[in-house]
Amino acid sequence: MARPTETQLRDILVDMVEARAQGGRLWNLQRQGQVGTVAPVDGHEAVVAATAHALDPLHDWIFPQYREPLALQRFGPEVLEQYMLYNVGHPDGSRLPPSVRVAPIAISLATQIPHAVGLAWGMTLQNEPGVVTVFFGDGSSSEGDFHEAANLAGVLRAPAILLCVNNQWAISTPLHQQTAAKTLADRATGYGIPGVRIDGNDAAEVYDAVDQARQRALHGDGPTLIEAVVYRLGAHTTADDPTRYIPAEELEAAQRDDPITRLATHLASKGLWDDELRTTTEAEALARIDKAFERAITQPLAPDAVFDHCFTSDTPRMARQRNALLEATTATGAAESGVSQ
Amino acid sequence: MARPTETQLRDILVDMVEARAQGGRLWNLQRQGQVGTVAPVDGHEAVVAATAHALDPLHDWIFPQYREPLALQRFGPEVLEQYMLYNVGHPDGSRLPPSVRVAPIAISLATQIPHAVGLAWGMTLQNEPGVVTVFFGDGSSSEGDFHEAANLAGVLRAPAILLCVNNQWAISTPLHQQTAAKTLADRATGYGIPGVRIDGNDAAEVYDAVDQARQRALHGDGPTLIEAVVYRLGAHTTADDPTRYIPAEELEAAQRDDPITRLATHLASKGLWDDELRTTTEAEALARIDKAFERAITQPLAPDAVFDHCFTSDTPRMARQRNALLEATTATGAAESGVSQ
Amino acid sequence: MTETSELTMLQSINEALHGEMARDERVVLLGEDIGHVGGVFRATEGLFEKFGETRVVDTPLAEGAIVGSAVGLAMAGLVPVAEIQFLGFSYQAMHQLAGQVARLRYRSQGRFEPAITIRAPFGGGVRTPELHSDSLEGQLANIPGLKVVAPATAADAKGLLAASIRDPDPVIFLEPLRGYRGIRGDVPDGDHVVPLGSARLARTGDDLVIVAWSYQVELACKVADALTAEGLSIAVLDLRSLVPLDLEAISAVVDRCGRAVVVEEAAQTGGFAGEVVATIVEECFWSLEAPVVRVSGFDVPYPVGMLEDTYVPDEKRIAAAVRQTLASA
Amino acid sequence: MTETSELTMLQSINEALHGEMARDERVVLLGEDIGHVGGVFRATEGLFEKFGETRVVDTPLAEGAIVGSAVGLAMAGLVPVAEIQFLGFSYQAMHQLAGQVARLRYRSQGRFEPAITIRAPFGGGVRTPELHSDSLEGQLANIPGLKVVAPATAADAKGLLAASIRDPDPVIFLEPLRGYRGIRGDVPDGDHVVPLGSARLARTGDDLVIVAWSYQVELACKVADALTAEGLSIAVLDLRSLVPLDLEAISAVVDRCGRAVVVEEAAQTGGFAGEVVATIVEECFWSLEAPVVRVSGFDVPYPVGMLEDTYVPDEKRIAAAVRQTLASA
Ligand SMILES: Cc1ncc(C[n+]2csc(CCOP(=O)(O)OP(=O)(O)O)c2C)c(N)n1
Ligand SMILES: Cc1ncc(C[n+]2csc(CCOP(=O)(O)OP(=O)(O)O)c2C)c(N)n1
Ligand SMILES: [Mg+2]
Ligand SMILES: [Mg+2]
């Protein structure tokens, strides 16, 4: 049992508050047409930030699904910078420096779970210490990849933490249409691994569960399936209108259990948090995201960047395509070859 | 609880003995180069035959994996006839008449599980009574399709029986490398459905479990996962040499628990079985399979059969391909267009 | 004369689904988020309310199970219409699509009728994340037993979707993301069926033909119109269905023009444009006056937003290929 | 002069795996039944005994997890060589192969190196059940970011497999089922590497070139030899790798011959032969003296045993296409 200290909890809360604030800014940027579709972090802050704090950024890895980046800053400030590049659609948006042990977003749901298991397995083969934590949603747990990867992890005793964030929804599909299972943690038995179900709105409980799973993995006892129960407080993404399917009362009830409010209340009672701290934390977070956004939109981009890093070197056909593109780009007047209109 | 009557058990044993005998004949035919690769039924006879007897061939469906056909004769004599066509590589080998509720072999493992769930679901939509039973192996249970289908069946409360025949091996892979799960039946909880683990060498226990699952499905209570524990007594297929990986003692122990011996001993103690009965049963079974084989190798085959039933009618390109084939076939001398040698 | 209404492609697809569900009770819809919210693009809007939760089913998030259970539904005598939320996620179901859906009839020699339609949006231009824009029609067309349909107009979207659903063979029906709201036109009211396997001459012309499908037809027509204004005579052939491929329509127009450009959005190597070129060579070699040129995506994965406009063939690239082909001698 | 030994293709593949595992400790093998029994065809025989259970791993029966975990192994800095028991079952892993393996480098802009090789037997002629013989190279070649390699000789099997494993890019390595024991030849002992992306002129000739890959090269050479005996001069180009495609080698030989036949075993529509024809048209149109003809499988699923010989292109069909192309003017 490793309950986080109150100071750790305050650090976690700082990350949570920052993520929420930055998520709001990102939402607005999307509404202004400055960035692409965004998946809000609201309601996931405790589970993501507390997990990041229970892990060791120097040795452990995190595979996000897509809601997590803003709450992963403990793994390095580069996460935010890269995520802004991602949001503006820059190809560097999924490249983090080698020191930051966060995998790129895989987009295709649940495909990251076997990646995480493979990496955990590979680390044991290389005698590298560390565990791999992979986030995935309740919806994603219905994909075959979850099953195949969890089973493989069990057989290999891979040092992995399979962290299912059950936020009750997969876009518009409620949990009871996603599965008839009473809990998702129940699935662990079928893979011969421990399964725990925790309150994902309770940062301390998350920290503790992840810490225990981590210790187990580091001691060679293999993977753990954690089901963190939360509620998706925001829209699925900026393209979604949840009022079409989420009953207002249900959402209101969930809002009363907001993970930020809960932890803030607790820490305030200990004299470790107050509105002023919140205000300055938010202000700093916004300053950082604004800076990251400015950097992102001014990040250079070669005219033929579309070809870079597909292979280590261009195939003959790609080389021709690249040349043709460069020629078309440097040809000043488009009138010659284009449509005149 | 519906233990089969002793007469039913004798009928089941007859089917088991027939399947074993016919399997032996098929093995020899393969060794003589008369049929393609064969997957022996040995060790699976009780679970397949007793399941078939617990079901209603007029309303219920069976999806085999590939070891089952010889033990499915309760669903119609056509099953054997068609299976022989299958073994000789005739295109009609996967076509049963509409009255026989047995699905074709899907080859690609576990893909038949979502089919079975879809059919069960479709039957409820059409208000058709009946349940769908799908066979799959311990190995196949590692495929994503098992997971996706079991979960879907749970949500839809589809009248399906997911029958996992755990014979301890998937080709050369033993169960403990297939999964760390203690039992495969344990997976049921993760889909919110009942899971039962039975001794698949005990025909009565199989009959009972399938009957109960069937009653449950017919009463609208949804699917059941049954894990029938058996041992693969034969090779994986005619292409396999199990002495390379199965320890002799382990196999001998399994042979001492042969499902046929067990049921025969029981029925003999009741005066319902003896060596003479076994001999005549085997002789009849062999006569039937020999007849089916003769029929299979003389089954007509159009020269352009390769195009039939791909689509309801040929695409323009297929029509040309068909014509070209027919022309090449009818052109008497190949010398004109072929290689002279 | 049939009455028509001006609809977006999205509306016309929705209309086709309404029509087919009303016409045939065996039609059932399944997919992720297609019920309550009417699909992430609202293509299935109103169907849940009208036909109820047994005929419009929100499934768990598992493409393999969606396509795989459609096989079982078809075996039960139903006519499943499955939605894959984005074509890129059909990879999750490829074992069921290519290995099962496309073979059920063949395997059972006609006993089972896979009257299955799988709808999926695809194609770029709308700044989606990875795998949401991928054009996989070249890969799909190489799956024997599967028909591949890709409408380019609002009217065809309705007529071809109706035909696909009524077709006893399995069809993958590709809907251009950019076209959902970006393509609109007059669509016949009521029953409207366009037979599968017939191409459409979108523009007549004698100098050169641009062969295209789906959203690229829109671009090709703009190029043709612009060049017509310059005095050139450019035909546009909209394939509409890749499988079956309308060999006659292709050879008729290429024989007349002698020059052809084929446009696709997918990566070039192994894409369907290669198949079209090979077909043209087989059918019309002696009429060809110049090499057939492909305008394709590059041989890289569909890229992120900032690189999209570089990647996706546009009017400029098509026009350049047309001029190059006309100049070639 | 290097020493050689006469080996079957299967033995030469086994030798390459032995060599690469000995050479580079990062190489790990994973797949179904590859360990204890050495693979269902014995391609991995002896490796488990030699390199141990941590480097030669029998996985659970789940192709998605095999290919998906290979991505993670590569991220850990290892060099996974995964076996898919039969190429037809790569459909179960297509979401990982096309959507993940092939994009890891691109997505991460070079941070992660997917030095992954996926081996799979494919192709017909040996009376397998459904999906065991399917030729999917046309579909695979349309996946950007994936290299597609298909050797035709025992020596190339060794040299190209070594090159594939050493290549930092992901490679799918296709092994002809019929060739495992049916193809044999002199294979250089010791280290032998054949660079990816270069075609091989298997037969020289001036009248016509047969372009082929994998087992079809064997057939093409027999046809060429038989026709040479008749006084014709037929070249055979063995592509060896479909991606990268050796454009120079193709244009050199087609420019010289002016006539070409392309052979493949897959269903014709959307198959890779179409890509080759389109490439020839782009590169060599003005040298062509006759339409390029494809000899392909038919547009049906790979059929059952009794229909196999009808379906699979054989010497007779290839020879007929050659004669037809030579006669065409
Ligand atoms: C394989 C695949 N199928 C479908 C989608 C489209 N999609 C994106 S997010 C989403 C819902 C995911 O739900 P869940 O896993 O519960 O995560 P949450 O959004 O609730 O955090 C869907 C269906 C996808 N990205 N990948
Ligand atoms: C998707 C897929 N992967 C691999 C194979 C090759 N294969 C055929 S049978 C088999 C083992 C099956 O084991 P199990 O499901 O336990 O059934 P059993 O043979 O023991 O009855 C394998 C790997 C296949 N047919 N399909
Ligand atoms: Mg969710
Ligand atoms: Mg088994």
PDB file of C-alpha atoms and ligand atoms in Angstrom, chain B residues 39-40 44 65-68 106-111 136-143 165-173 178 232 235-237, chain C residues 95, chain D residues 32-33 40 61-63 84-86 88-90 92 130 132, ligand 2:
ATOM      1  CA  ALA B  39      -7.953 -33.555 -38.762  1.00  0.00           C
ATOM      2  CA  PRO B  40      -8.754 -36.642 -36.639  1.00  0.00           C
ATOM      3  CA  HIS B  44     -13.529 -35.319 -29.326  1.00  0.00           C
ATOM      4  CA  GLN B  65     -14.505 -25.920 -36.276  1.00  0.00           C
ATOM      5  CA  TYR B  66     -13.135 -28.822 -38.396  1.00  0.00           C
ATOM      6  CA  ARG B  67     -12.734 -31.931 -36.260  1.00  0.00           C
ATOM      7  CA  GLU B  68     -16.451 -32.459 -35.816  1.00  0.00           C
ATOM      8  CA  ALA B 106     -14.739 -21.515 -41.951  1.00  0.00           C
ATOM      9  CA  ILE B 107     -11.022 -22.571 -41.968  1.00  0.00           C
ATOM     10  CA  SER B 108      -9.816 -19.285 -40.554  1.00  0.00           C
ATOM     11  CA  LEU B 109      -9.966 -20.085 -36.852  1.00  0.00           C
ATOM     12  CA  ALA B 110     -12.581 -18.485 -34.612  1.00  0.00           C
ATOM     13  CA  THR B 111     -14.180 -16.591 -37.499  1.00  0.00           C
ATOM     14  CA  PHE B 136     -13.980 -23.897 -31.245  1.00  0.00           C
ATOM     15  CA  GLY B 137     -10.718 -25.018 -29.728  1.00  0.00           C
ATOM     16  CA  ASP B 138      -8.611 -23.831 -26.833  1.00  0.00           C
ATOM     17  CA  GLY B 139      -6.207 -22.332 -29.342  1.00  0.00           C
ATOM     18  CA  SER B 140      -8.970 -20.523 -31.182  1.00  0.00           C
ATOM     19  CA  SER B 141     -10.141 -18.977 -27.938  1.00  0.00           C
ATOM     20  CA  SER B 142      -7.057 -16.734 -28.090  1.00  0.00           C
ATOM     21  CA  GLU B 143      -8.269 -15.055 -31.265  1.00  0.00           C
ATOM     22  CA  VAL B 165     -13.330 -27.881 -26.793  1.00  0.00           C
ATOM     23  CA  ASN B 166     -10.214 -27.629 -24.713  1.00  0.00           C
ATOM     24  CA  ASN B 167      -8.112 -30.555 -25.902  1.00  0.00           C
ATOM     25  CA  GLN B 168      -4.948 -29.165 -24.297  1.00  0.00           C
ATOM     26  CA  TRP B 169      -3.200 -28.462 -27.592  1.00  0.00           C
ATOM     27  CA  ALA B 170      -3.276 -26.133 -30.566  1.00  0.00           C
ATOM     28  CA  ILE B 171      -1.079 -28.028 -32.988  1.00  0.00           C
ATOM     29  CA  SER B 172       2.123 -28.105 -30.893  1.00  0.00           C
ATOM     30  CA  THR B 173       1.219 -25.341 -28.459  1.00  0.00           C
ATOM     31  CA  GLN B 178      -1.891 -20.574 -24.923  1.00  0.00           C
ATOM     32  CA  ARG B 232      -6.509 -34.663 -28.353  1.00  0.00           C
ATOM     33  CA  ALA B 235      -2.285 -36.049 -34.349  1.00  0.00           C
ATOM     34  CA  HIS B 236      -3.302 -32.465 -35.061  1.00  0.00           C
ATOM     35  CA  THR B 237      -3.754 -33.494 -38.673  1.00  0.00           C
TER      36      THR B 237
ATOM     37  CA  HIS C  95     -10.423 -11.397 -41.908  1.00  0.00           C
TER      38      HIS C  95
ATOM     39  CA  GLU D  32       2.509 -20.100 -33.850  1.00  0.00           C
ATOM     40  CA  ASP D  33       4.290 -23.453 -33.498  1.00  0.00           C
ATOM     41  CA  VAL D  40       4.480 -26.431 -39.445  1.00  0.00           C
ATOM     42  CA  LEU D  61      -2.951 -18.386 -31.486  1.00  0.00           C
ATOM     43  CA  ALA D  62      -3.581 -14.735 -32.301  1.00  0.00           C
ATOM     44  CA  GLU D  63      -2.108 -13.132 -35.387  1.00  0.00           C
ATOM     45  CA  ILE D  84       2.229 -15.946 -39.920  1.00  0.00           C
ATOM     46  CA  GLN D  85       1.440 -19.618 -40.420  1.00  0.00           C
ATOM     47  CA  PHE D  86      -0.228 -18.979 -43.789  1.00  0.00           C
ATOM     48  CA  GLY D  88      -4.280 -15.857 -45.615  1.00  0.00           C
ATOM     49  CA  PHE D  89      -4.266 -15.451 -41.849  1.00  0.00           C
ATOM     50  CA  SER D  90      -2.466 -12.137 -42.094  1.00  0.00           C
ATOM     51  CA  GLN D  92      -6.432 -11.317 -38.857  1.00  0.00           C
ATOM     52  CA  GLU D 130      -9.205 -22.513 -48.121  1.00  0.00           C
ATOM     53  CA  HIS D 132      -3.939 -21.321 -47.061  1.00  0.00           C
TER      54      HIS D 132
HETATM   55  C1  LIG E   2      -6.677 -17.618 -38.082  1.00  0.00           C
HETATM   56  C2  LIG E   2      -5.933 -18.905 -38.210  1.00  0.00           C
HETATM   57  N1  LIG E   2      -4.672 -18.992 -37.744  1.00  0.00           N
HETATM   58  C3  LIG E   2      -3.961 -20.138 -37.874  1.00  0.00           C
HETATM   59  C4  LIG E   2      -4.527 -21.245 -38.464  1.00  0.00           C
HETATM   60  C5  LIG E   2      -3.705 -22.536 -38.620  1.00  0.00           C
HETATM   61  N2  LIG E   2      -4.190 -23.570 -37.659  1.00  0.00           N
HETATM   62  C6  LIG E   2      -5.078 -24.508 -38.043  1.00  0.00           C
HETATM   63  S1  LIG E   2      -5.571 -25.465 -36.775  1.00  0.00           S
HETATM   64  C7  LIG E   2      -4.596 -24.639 -35.659  1.00  0.00           C
HETATM   65  C8  LIG E   2      -4.631 -25.012 -34.208  1.00  0.00           C
HETATM   66  C9  LIG E   2      -6.022 -24.929 -33.627  1.00  0.00           C
HETATM   67  O1  LIG E   2      -6.036 -25.271 -32.271  1.00  0.00           O
HETATM   68  P1  LIG E   2      -7.395 -25.390 -31.468  1.00  0.00           P
HETATM   69  O2  LIG E   2      -8.254 -24.208 -31.724  1.00  0.00           O
HETATM   70  O3  LIG E   2      -7.073 -25.673 -30.046  1.00  0.00           O
HETATM   71  O4  LIG E   2      -8.150 -26.632 -32.121  1.00  0.00           O
HETATM   72  P2  LIG E   2      -7.714 -28.159 -32.161  1.00  0.00           P
HETATM   73  O5  LIG E   2      -6.915 -28.361 -33.397  1.00  0.00           O
HETATM   74  O6  LIG E   2      -6.931 -28.422 -30.916  1.00  0.00           O
HETATM   75  O7  LIG E   2      -8.984 -28.939 -32.198  1.00  0.00           O
HETATM   76  C10 LIG E   2      -3.872 -23.639 -36.322  1.00  0.00           C
HETATM   77  C11 LIG E   2      -2.893 -22.746 -35.666  1.00  0.00           C
HETATM   78  C12 LIG E   2      -5.831 -21.118 -38.951  1.00  0.00           C
HETATM   79  N3  LIG E   2      -6.476 -22.121 -39.559  1.00  0.00           N
HETATM   80  N4  LIG E   2      -6.523 -19.946 -38.786  1.00  0.00           N
END
